[in-house]
Coordinates of C-alpha atoms in Angstrom, one line a residue:
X1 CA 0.0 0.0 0.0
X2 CA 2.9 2.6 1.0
X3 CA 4.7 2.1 -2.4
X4 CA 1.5 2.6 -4.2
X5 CA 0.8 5.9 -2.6
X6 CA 4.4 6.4 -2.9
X7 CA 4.0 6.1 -6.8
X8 CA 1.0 8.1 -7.3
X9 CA 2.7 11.1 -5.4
X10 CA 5.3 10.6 -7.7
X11 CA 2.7 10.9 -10.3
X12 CA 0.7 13.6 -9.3
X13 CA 4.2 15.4 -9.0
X14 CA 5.0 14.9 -12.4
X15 CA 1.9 15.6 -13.5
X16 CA 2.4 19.2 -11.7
X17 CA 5.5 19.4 -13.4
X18 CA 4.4 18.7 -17.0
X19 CA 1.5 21.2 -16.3
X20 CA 3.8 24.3 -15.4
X21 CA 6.1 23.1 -18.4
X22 CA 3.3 23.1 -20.8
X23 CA 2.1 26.5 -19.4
X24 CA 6.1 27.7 -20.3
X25 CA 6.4 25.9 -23.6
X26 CA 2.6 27.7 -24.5
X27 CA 4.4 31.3 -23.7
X28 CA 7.4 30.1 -25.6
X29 CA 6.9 30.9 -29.8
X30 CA 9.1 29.1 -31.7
X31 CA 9.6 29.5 -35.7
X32 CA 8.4 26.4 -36.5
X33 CA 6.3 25.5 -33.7
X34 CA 6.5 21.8 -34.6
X35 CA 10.4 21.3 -33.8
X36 CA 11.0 22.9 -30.2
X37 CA 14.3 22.8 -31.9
X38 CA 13.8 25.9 -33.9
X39 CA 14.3 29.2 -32.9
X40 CA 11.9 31.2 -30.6
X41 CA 10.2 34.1 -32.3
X42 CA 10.9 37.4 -31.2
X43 CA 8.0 38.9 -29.2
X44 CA 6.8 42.3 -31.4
X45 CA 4.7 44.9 -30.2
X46 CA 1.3 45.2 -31.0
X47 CA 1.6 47.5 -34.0
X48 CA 4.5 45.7 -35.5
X49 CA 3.7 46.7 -38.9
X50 CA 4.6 50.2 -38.6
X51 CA 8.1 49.0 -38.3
X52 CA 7.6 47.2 -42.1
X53 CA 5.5 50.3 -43.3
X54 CA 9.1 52.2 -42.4
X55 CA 11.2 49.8 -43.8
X56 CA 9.2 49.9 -47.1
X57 CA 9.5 53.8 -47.3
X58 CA 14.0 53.7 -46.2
X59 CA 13.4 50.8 -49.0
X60 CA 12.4 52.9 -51.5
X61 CA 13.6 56.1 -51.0
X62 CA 17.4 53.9 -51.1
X63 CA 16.3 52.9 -54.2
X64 CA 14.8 55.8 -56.2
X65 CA 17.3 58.1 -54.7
X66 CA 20.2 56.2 -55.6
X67 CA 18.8 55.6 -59.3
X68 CA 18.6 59.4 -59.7
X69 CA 22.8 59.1 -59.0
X70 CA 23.3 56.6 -61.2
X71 CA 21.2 57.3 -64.5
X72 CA 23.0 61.1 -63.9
X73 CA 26.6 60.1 -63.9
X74 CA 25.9 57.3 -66.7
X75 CA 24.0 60.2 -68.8
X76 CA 26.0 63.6 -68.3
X77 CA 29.2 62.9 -69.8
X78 CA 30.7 66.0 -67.8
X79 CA 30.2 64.0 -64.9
X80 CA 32.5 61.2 -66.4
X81 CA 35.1 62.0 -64.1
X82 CA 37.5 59.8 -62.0
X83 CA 35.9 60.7 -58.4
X84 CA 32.4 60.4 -60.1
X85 CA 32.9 56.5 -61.3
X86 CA 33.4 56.0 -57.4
X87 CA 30.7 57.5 -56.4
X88 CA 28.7 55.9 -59.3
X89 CA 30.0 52.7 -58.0
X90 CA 28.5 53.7 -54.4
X91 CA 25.2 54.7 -55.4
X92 CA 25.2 51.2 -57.5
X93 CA 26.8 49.4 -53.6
X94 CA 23.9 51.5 -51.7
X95 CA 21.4 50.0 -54.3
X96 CA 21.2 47.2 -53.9
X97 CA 21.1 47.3 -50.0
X98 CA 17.9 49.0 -50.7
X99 CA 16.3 46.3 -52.8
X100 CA 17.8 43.7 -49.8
X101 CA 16.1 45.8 -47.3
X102 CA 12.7 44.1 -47.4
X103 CA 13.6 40.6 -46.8
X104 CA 16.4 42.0 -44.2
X105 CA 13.5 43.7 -42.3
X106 CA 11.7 40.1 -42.1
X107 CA 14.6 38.4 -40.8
X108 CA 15.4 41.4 -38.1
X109 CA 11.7 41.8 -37.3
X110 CA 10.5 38.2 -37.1
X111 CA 13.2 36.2 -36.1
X112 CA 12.5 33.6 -38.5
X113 CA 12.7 33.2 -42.2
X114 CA 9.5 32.6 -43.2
X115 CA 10.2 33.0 -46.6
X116 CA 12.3 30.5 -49.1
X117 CA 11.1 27.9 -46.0
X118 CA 12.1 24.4 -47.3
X119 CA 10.1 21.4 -45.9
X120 CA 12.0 19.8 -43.1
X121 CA 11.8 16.1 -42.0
X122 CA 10.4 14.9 -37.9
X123 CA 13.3 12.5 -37.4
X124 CA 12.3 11.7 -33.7
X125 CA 9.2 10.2 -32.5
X126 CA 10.3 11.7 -29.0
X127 CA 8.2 14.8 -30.1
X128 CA 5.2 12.8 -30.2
X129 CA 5.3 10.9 -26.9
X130 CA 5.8 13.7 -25.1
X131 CA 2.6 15.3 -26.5
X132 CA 1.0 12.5 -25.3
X133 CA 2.6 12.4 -21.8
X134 CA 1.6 16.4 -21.8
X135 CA -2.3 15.4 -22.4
X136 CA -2.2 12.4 -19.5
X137 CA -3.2 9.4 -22.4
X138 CA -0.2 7.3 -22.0
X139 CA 1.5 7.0 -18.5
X140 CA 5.2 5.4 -18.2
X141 CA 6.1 3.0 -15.7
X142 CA 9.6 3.5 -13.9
X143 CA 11.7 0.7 -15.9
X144 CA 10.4 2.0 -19.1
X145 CA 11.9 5.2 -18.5
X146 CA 15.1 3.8 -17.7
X147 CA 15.4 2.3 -21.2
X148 CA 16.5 4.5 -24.6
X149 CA 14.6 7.4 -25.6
X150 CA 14.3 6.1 -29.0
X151 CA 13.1 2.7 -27.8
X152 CA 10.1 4.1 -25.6
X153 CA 9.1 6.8 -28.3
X154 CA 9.3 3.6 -30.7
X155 CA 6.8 1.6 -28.4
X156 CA 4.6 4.2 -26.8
X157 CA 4.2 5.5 -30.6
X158 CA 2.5 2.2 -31.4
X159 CA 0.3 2.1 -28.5
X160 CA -1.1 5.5 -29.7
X161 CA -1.3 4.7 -33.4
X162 CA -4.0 2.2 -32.6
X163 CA -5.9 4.8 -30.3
X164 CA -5.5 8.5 -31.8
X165 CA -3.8 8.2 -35.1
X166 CA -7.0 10.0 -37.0
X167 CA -7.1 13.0 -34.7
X168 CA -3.0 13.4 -34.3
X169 CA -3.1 12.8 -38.0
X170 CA -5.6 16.2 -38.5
X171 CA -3.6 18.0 -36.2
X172 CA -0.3 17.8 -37.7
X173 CA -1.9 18.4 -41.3
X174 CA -3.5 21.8 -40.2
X175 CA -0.9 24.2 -39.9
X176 CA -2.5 27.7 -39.6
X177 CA -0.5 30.8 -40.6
X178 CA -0.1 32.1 -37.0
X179 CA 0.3 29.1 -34.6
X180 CA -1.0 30.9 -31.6
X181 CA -4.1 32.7 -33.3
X182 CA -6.7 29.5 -34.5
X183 CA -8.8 32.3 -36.2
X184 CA -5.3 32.8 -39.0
X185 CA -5.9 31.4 -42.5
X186 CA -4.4 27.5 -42.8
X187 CA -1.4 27.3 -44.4
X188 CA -1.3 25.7 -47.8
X189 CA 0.6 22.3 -47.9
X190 CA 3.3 21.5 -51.0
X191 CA 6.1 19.1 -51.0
X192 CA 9.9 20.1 -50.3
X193 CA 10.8 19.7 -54.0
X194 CA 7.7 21.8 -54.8
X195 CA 8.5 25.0 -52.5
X196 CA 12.2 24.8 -54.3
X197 CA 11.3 24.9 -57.2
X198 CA 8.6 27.5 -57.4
X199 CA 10.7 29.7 -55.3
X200 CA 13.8 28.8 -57.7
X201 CA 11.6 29.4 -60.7
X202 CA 10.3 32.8 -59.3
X203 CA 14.3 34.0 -58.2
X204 CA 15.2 33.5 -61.9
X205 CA 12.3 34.9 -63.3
X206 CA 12.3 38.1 -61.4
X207 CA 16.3 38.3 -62.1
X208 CA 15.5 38.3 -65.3
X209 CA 12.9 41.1 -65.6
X210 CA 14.8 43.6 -63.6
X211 CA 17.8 42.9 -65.5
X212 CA 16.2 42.6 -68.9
X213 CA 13.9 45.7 -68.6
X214 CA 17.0 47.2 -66.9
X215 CA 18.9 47.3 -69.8
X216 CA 16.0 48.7 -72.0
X217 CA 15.7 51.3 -69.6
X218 CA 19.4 52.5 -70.0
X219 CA 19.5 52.0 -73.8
X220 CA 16.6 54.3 -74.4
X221 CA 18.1 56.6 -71.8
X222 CA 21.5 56.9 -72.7
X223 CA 21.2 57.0 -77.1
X224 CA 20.1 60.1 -78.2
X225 CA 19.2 58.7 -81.4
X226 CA 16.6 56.5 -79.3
X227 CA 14.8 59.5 -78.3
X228 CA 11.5 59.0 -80.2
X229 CA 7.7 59.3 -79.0
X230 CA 7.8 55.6 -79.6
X231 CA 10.3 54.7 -77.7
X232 CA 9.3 56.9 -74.8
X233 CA 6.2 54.8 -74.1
X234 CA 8.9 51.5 -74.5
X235 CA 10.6 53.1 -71.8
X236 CA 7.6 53.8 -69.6
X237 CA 6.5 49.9 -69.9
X238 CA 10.0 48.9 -69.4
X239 CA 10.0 51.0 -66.2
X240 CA 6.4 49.4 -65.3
X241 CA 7.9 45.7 -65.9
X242 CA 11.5 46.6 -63.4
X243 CA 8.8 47.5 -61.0
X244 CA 6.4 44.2 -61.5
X245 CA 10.1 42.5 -61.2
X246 CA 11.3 44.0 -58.0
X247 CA 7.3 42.9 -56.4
X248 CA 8.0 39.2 -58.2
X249 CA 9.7 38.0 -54.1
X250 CA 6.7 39.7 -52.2
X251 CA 4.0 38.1 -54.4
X252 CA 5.8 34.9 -54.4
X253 CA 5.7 34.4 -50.9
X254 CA 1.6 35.3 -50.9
X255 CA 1.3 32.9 -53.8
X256 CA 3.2 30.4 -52.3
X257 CA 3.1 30.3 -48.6
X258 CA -0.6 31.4 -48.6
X259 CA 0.0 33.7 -45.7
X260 CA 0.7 36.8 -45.5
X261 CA 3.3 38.0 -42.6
X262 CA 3.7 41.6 -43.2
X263 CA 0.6 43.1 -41.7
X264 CA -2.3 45.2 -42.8
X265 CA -1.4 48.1 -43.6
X266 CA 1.5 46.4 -45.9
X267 CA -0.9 44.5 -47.3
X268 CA -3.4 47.2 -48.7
X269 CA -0.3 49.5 -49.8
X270 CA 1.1 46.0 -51.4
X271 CA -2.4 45.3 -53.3
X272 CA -2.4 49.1 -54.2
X273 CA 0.6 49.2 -56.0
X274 CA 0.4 45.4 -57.7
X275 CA -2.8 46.8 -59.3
X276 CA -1.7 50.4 -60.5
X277 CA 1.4 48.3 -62.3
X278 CA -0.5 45.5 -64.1
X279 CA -3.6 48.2 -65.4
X280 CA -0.3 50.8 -66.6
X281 CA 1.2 47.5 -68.5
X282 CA -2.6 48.0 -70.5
X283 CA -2.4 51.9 -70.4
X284 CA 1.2 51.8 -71.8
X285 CA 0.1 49.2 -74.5
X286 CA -3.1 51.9 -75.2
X287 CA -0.7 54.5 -75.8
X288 CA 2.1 52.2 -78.3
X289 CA -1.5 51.3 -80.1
X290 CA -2.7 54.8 -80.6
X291 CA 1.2 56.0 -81.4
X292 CA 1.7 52.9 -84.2
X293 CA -2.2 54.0 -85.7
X294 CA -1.2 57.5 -86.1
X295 CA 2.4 56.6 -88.0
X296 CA 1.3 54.3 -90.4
X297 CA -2.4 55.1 -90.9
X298 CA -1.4 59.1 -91.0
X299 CA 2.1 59.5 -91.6
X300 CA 2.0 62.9 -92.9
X301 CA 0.7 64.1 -89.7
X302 CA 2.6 61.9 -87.4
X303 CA 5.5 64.5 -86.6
X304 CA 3.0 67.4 -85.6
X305 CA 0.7 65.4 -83.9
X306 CA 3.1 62.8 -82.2
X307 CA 6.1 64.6 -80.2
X308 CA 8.0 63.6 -77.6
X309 CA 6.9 66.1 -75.1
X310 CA 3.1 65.0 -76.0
X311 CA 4.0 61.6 -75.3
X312 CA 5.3 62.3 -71.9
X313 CA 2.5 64.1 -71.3
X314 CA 0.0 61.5 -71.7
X315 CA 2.4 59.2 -70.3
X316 CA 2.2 61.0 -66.9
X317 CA -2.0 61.6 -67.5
X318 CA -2.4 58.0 -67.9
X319 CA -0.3 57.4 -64.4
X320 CA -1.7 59.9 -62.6
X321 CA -5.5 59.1 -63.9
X322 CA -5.0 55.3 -62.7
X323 CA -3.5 55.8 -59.7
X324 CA -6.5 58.1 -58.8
X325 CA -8.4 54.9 -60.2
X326 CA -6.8 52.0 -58.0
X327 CA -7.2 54.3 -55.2
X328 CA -10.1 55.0 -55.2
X329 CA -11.0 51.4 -55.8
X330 CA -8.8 49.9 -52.7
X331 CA -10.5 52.6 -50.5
X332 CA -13.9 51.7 -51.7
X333 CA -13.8 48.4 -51.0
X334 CA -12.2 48.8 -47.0
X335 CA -8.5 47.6 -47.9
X336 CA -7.7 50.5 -44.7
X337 CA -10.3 49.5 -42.6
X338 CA -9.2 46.6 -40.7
X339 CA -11.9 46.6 -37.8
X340 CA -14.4 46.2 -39.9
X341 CA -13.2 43.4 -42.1
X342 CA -15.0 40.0 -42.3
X343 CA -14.2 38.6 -45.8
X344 CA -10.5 37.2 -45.1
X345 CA -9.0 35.1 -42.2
X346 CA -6.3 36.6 -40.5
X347 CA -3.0 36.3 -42.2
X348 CA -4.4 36.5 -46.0
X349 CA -3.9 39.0 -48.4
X350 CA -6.2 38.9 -51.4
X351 CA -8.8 41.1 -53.6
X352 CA -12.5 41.1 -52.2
X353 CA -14.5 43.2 -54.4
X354 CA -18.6 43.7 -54.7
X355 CA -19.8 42.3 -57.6
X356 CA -20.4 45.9 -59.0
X357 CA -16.8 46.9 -58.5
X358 CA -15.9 43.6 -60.3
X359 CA -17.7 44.5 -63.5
X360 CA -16.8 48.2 -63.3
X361 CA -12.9 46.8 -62.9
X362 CA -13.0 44.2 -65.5
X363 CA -14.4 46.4 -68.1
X364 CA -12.5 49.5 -67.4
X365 CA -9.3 47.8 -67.0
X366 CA -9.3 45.0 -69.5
X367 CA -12.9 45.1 -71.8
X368 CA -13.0 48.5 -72.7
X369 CA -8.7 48.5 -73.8
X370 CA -7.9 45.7 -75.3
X371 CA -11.7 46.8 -77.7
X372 CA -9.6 49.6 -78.5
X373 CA -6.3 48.1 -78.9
X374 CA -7.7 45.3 -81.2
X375 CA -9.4 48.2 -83.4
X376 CA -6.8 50.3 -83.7
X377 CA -4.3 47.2 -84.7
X378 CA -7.1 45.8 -86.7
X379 CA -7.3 49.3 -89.3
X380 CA -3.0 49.3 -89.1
X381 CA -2.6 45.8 -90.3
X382 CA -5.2 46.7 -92.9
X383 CA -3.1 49.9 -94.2
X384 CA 0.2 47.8 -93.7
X385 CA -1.4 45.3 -96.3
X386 CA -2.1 47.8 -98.7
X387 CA 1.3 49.8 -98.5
X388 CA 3.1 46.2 -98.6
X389 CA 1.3 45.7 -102.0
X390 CA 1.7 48.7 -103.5
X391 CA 5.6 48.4 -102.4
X392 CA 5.5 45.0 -104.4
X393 CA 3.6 46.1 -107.6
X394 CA 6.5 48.6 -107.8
X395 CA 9.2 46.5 -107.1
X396 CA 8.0 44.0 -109.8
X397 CA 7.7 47.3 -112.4
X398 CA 11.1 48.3 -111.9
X399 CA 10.0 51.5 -110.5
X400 CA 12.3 53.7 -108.1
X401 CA 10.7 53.0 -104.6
X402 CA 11.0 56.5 -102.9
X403 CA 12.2 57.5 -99.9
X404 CA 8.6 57.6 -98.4
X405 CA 7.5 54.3 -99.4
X406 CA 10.4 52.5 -97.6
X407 CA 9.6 54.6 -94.4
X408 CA 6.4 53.9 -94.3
X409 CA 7.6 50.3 -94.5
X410 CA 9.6 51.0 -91.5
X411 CA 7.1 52.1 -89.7
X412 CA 4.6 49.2 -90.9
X413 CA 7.1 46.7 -89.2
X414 CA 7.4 48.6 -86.0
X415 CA 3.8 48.6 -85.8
X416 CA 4.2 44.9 -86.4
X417 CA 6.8 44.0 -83.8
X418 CA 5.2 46.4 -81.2
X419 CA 1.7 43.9 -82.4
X420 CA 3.5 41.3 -81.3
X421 CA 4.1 42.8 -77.6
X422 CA 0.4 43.1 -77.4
X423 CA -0.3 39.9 -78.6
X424 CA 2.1 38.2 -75.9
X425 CA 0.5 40.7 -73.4
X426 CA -3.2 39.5 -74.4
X427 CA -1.9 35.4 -74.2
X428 CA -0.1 36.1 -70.5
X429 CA -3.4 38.5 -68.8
X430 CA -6.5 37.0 -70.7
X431 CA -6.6 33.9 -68.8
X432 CA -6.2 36.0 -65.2
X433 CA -9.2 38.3 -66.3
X434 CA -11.3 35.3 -67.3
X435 CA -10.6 33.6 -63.5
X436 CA -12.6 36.9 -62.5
X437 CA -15.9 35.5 -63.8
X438 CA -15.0 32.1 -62.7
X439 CA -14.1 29.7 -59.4
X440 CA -11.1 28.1 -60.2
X441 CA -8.9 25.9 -57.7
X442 CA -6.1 28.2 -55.4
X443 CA -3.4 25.7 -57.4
X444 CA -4.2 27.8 -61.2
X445 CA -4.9 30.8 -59.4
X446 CA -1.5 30.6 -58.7
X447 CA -0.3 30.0 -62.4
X448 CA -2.3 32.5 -64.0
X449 CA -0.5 35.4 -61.9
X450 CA 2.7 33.7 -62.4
X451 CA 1.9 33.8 -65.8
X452 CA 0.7 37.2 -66.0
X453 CA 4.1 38.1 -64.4
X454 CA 5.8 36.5 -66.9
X455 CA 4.9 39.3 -69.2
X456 CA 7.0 41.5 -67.9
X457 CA 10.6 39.2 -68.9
X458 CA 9.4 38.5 -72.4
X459 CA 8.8 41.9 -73.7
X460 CA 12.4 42.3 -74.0
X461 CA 13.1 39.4 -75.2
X462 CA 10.6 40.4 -78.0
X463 CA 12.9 43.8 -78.2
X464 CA 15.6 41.7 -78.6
X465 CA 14.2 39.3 -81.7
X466 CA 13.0 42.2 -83.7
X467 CA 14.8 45.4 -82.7
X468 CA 18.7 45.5 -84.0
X469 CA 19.7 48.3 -82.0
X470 CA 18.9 46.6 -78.8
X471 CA 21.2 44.3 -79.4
X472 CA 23.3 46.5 -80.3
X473 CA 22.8 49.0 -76.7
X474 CA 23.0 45.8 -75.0
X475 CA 26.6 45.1 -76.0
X476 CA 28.0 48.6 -75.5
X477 CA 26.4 48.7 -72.0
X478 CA 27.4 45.4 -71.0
X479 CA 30.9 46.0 -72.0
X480 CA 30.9 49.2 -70.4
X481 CA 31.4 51.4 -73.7
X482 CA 28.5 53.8 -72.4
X483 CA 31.6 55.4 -70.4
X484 CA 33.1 56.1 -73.3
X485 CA 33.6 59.8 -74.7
X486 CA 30.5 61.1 -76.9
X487 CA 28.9 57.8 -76.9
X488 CA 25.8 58.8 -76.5
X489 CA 26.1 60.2 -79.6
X490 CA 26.5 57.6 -81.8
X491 CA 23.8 56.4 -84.4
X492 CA 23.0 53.4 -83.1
X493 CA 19.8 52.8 -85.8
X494 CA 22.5 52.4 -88.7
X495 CA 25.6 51.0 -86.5
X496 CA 27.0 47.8 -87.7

């Protein structure tokens, strides 16, 4: 009887003791809570987002600040002095610790990287016997606990697959976004392969814009001779698609994690500025359309009416107009208002519109452009077919083709190449507008905006098929020949 009572003091002591270790491992966050080997999450205050709202702002000022050095020294060639290459070399040093800064801030203000997260393997079953010891189902006797770890997490693991294998089983598959909050969106599940290869695939791709479109940006820039109301707007999408680049990581991480860490107020200024770039990659195409429409359907009146300070004008309208738009749109449908928010879980980031604000949207942004683009394209390949014939018939007469005719067939292939962007534009956004009207599963969701993004690296690539002097800007910049005396001076349409 004594060493009975003796043992279930024992017990009950132990039981007091896994009670205020539970109550200590509940206060403890770790970053995976799952492996109490992981780190422990730093505690933030209660309004931790003003700390990422900051970052954002030091993020981008870095940035746009440093560009202003570094497009000046490249341009002015009085500034192409020894003591301004070092400074250029700064500004390009203190650039890129801007673009870092982002994912720095998540590692400094969480703890934990939560993003680029690769799978990891339980390799004890130790984990799950003391869960069970913690919730009083299996009890230990003395000479048990004397023997390996392994072996008794081995054996008691057996005893409670035959008892609680289908609840344990739904525990450890819901993971929710925030451990400690059970009202937080549930995570989405992929395999370790899966998460590095879509982060992978989304590293290179975003690589790939910024430095594609980053080269089209200093081309037009730099070569006078590129200075042309067409090539204006090139350079206003090719700025649009850096910036659609630089957000590739952020979106990624919403796409694939299907949480979203960085707070509210992130969140609305994040779904703000994804949506004023993908509708001024349509207004931009708008503007190429009406440019191309007017050079080959009115050539005569193409220099009056078509100048480069007109262009820039409506370059800067069309911003200013749909960033009036989007915000108007994000305030209208409580993307600031967080108390009074109901139609997401906490820890999501997505677009919940009325159904009114849906069909306003997907007409003004998509219906009501791409009617006018396919128009306006529709009447130039009509006129380019004509002038292409007429060409021929003159050829085959042995008649001197003037100097007009052959500029006119200039401009027809422009117009054809700068088609071809639209048409590459219509293929990578169509299917995204056509999810609007329909339910599709989170999985294609996902690969319509990846596609979509996509866009944005192959409309220099199309640059690059059909435009000789982007290859040839390409190779003077890449060999650093920009630096070069008076080279922005030289005529790089007729270069060979």
């Amino acid at each position: 009887m004594k060493r009975q009572k003796g043992e279930q003091n024992k017990l009950l002591t132990g039981g007091d003791s896994l009670m205020a270790y539970e109550t200590e491992d509940q206060e403890t966050q770790y970053c995976f809570p799952d492996i109490n080997s992981s780190c422990v999450k730093g505690k933030r205050f209660r309004h931790g987002y003003i700390t990422y709202l900051f970052v954002s702002l030091l993020s981008a000022w870095t940035v746009f600040l440093n560009l202003l050095v570094i497009i000046s020294i490249f341009y002015f060639k009085k500034l192409h002095t020894p003591t301004n290459m070092i400074i250029l070399s700064l500004s390009v040093n203190d650039l890129f610790i801007g673009l870092i800064m982002p994912l720095e801030a998540i590692r400094l203000t969480e703890t934990c990287c939560l993003y680029l997260r690769i799978f990891y393997v339980v390799h004890q079953q130790v984990k799950v016997i003391n869960s069970l010891m913690k919730g009083g189902k299996c009890v230990m006797k003395s000479s048990m606990k004397r023997k390996s770890e392994s072996k008794a997490a081995l054996t008691l693991g057996i005893i409670e697959e035959t008892h609680s294998w289908p609840m344990r089983q739904r525990i450890m598959e819901t993971q929710f976004c925030f451990p400690d909050n059970n009202s937080s969106c549930v995570k989405g599940k992929r395999s370790s392969h899966g998460y590095i290869i879509i982060y992978v695939f989304v590293s290179l791709l975003s690589a790939w814009t910024v430095f594609l479109n980053l080269l089209v940006i200093i081309s037009i820039s730099h070569f006078k001779k590129l200075h042309t109301p067409t090539n204006m707007i090139i350079l206003s999408l090719a700025v649009n698609d850096l910036f659609i680049g630089l957000v590739m990581p952020v979106e990624a991480i919403r796409l694939i994690e299907t949480c979203w860490y960085f707070g509210d107020t992130f969140c609305a200024i994040h779904v703000l500025f994804v949506s004023f770039l993908v509708s001024a990659s349509l207004s931009n195409l708008v503007l190429i359309a009406v440019d191309r429409y007017v050079a080959v359907c009115h050539p005569l009146q193409y220099p009056q009416k078509i100048t480069i300070s007109k262009t820039l004008m409506s370059i800067c309208l069309s911003w200013v107009c749909l960033s009036a738009y989007i915000t108007a749109f994000v305030i209208y449908n409580g993307y600031f208002d967080f108390s009074h928010r109901t139609d997401v879980c906490y820890g999501q980031c997505s677009v919940m519109m009325s159904l009114s604000w849906t069909v306003t949207d997907l007409f003004m942004s998509f219906i009501f452009p791409c009617l006018m683009i396919i128009t306006l394209y529709l009447r130039i390949f009509y006129v380019v077919h004509q002038q292409v014939k007429v060409i021929n018939s003159l050829m085959k007469g042995g008649k001197c083709v003037t100097e007009g005719l052959v500029k006119r067939k200039s401009e027809s292939k422009a117009a054809l190449t700068l088609g071809i962007i639209v048409t590459v534009y219509m293929f990578c956004y169509i299917p995204y507008y056509l999810y609007v009207l329909t339910v599709i599963s989170s999985t294609t969701i996902n690969v319509l905006l990846l596609l979509l993004y996509a866009n944005s690296g192959l409309n220099p690539l199309v640059y690059a098929l059909f435009y000789p002097w982007f290859k040839r800007t390409a190779k003077l910049i890449l060999t650093l020949k920009i630096f070069q005396s008076a080279s922005s001076l030289i005529n790089i349409l007729t270069q060979h």
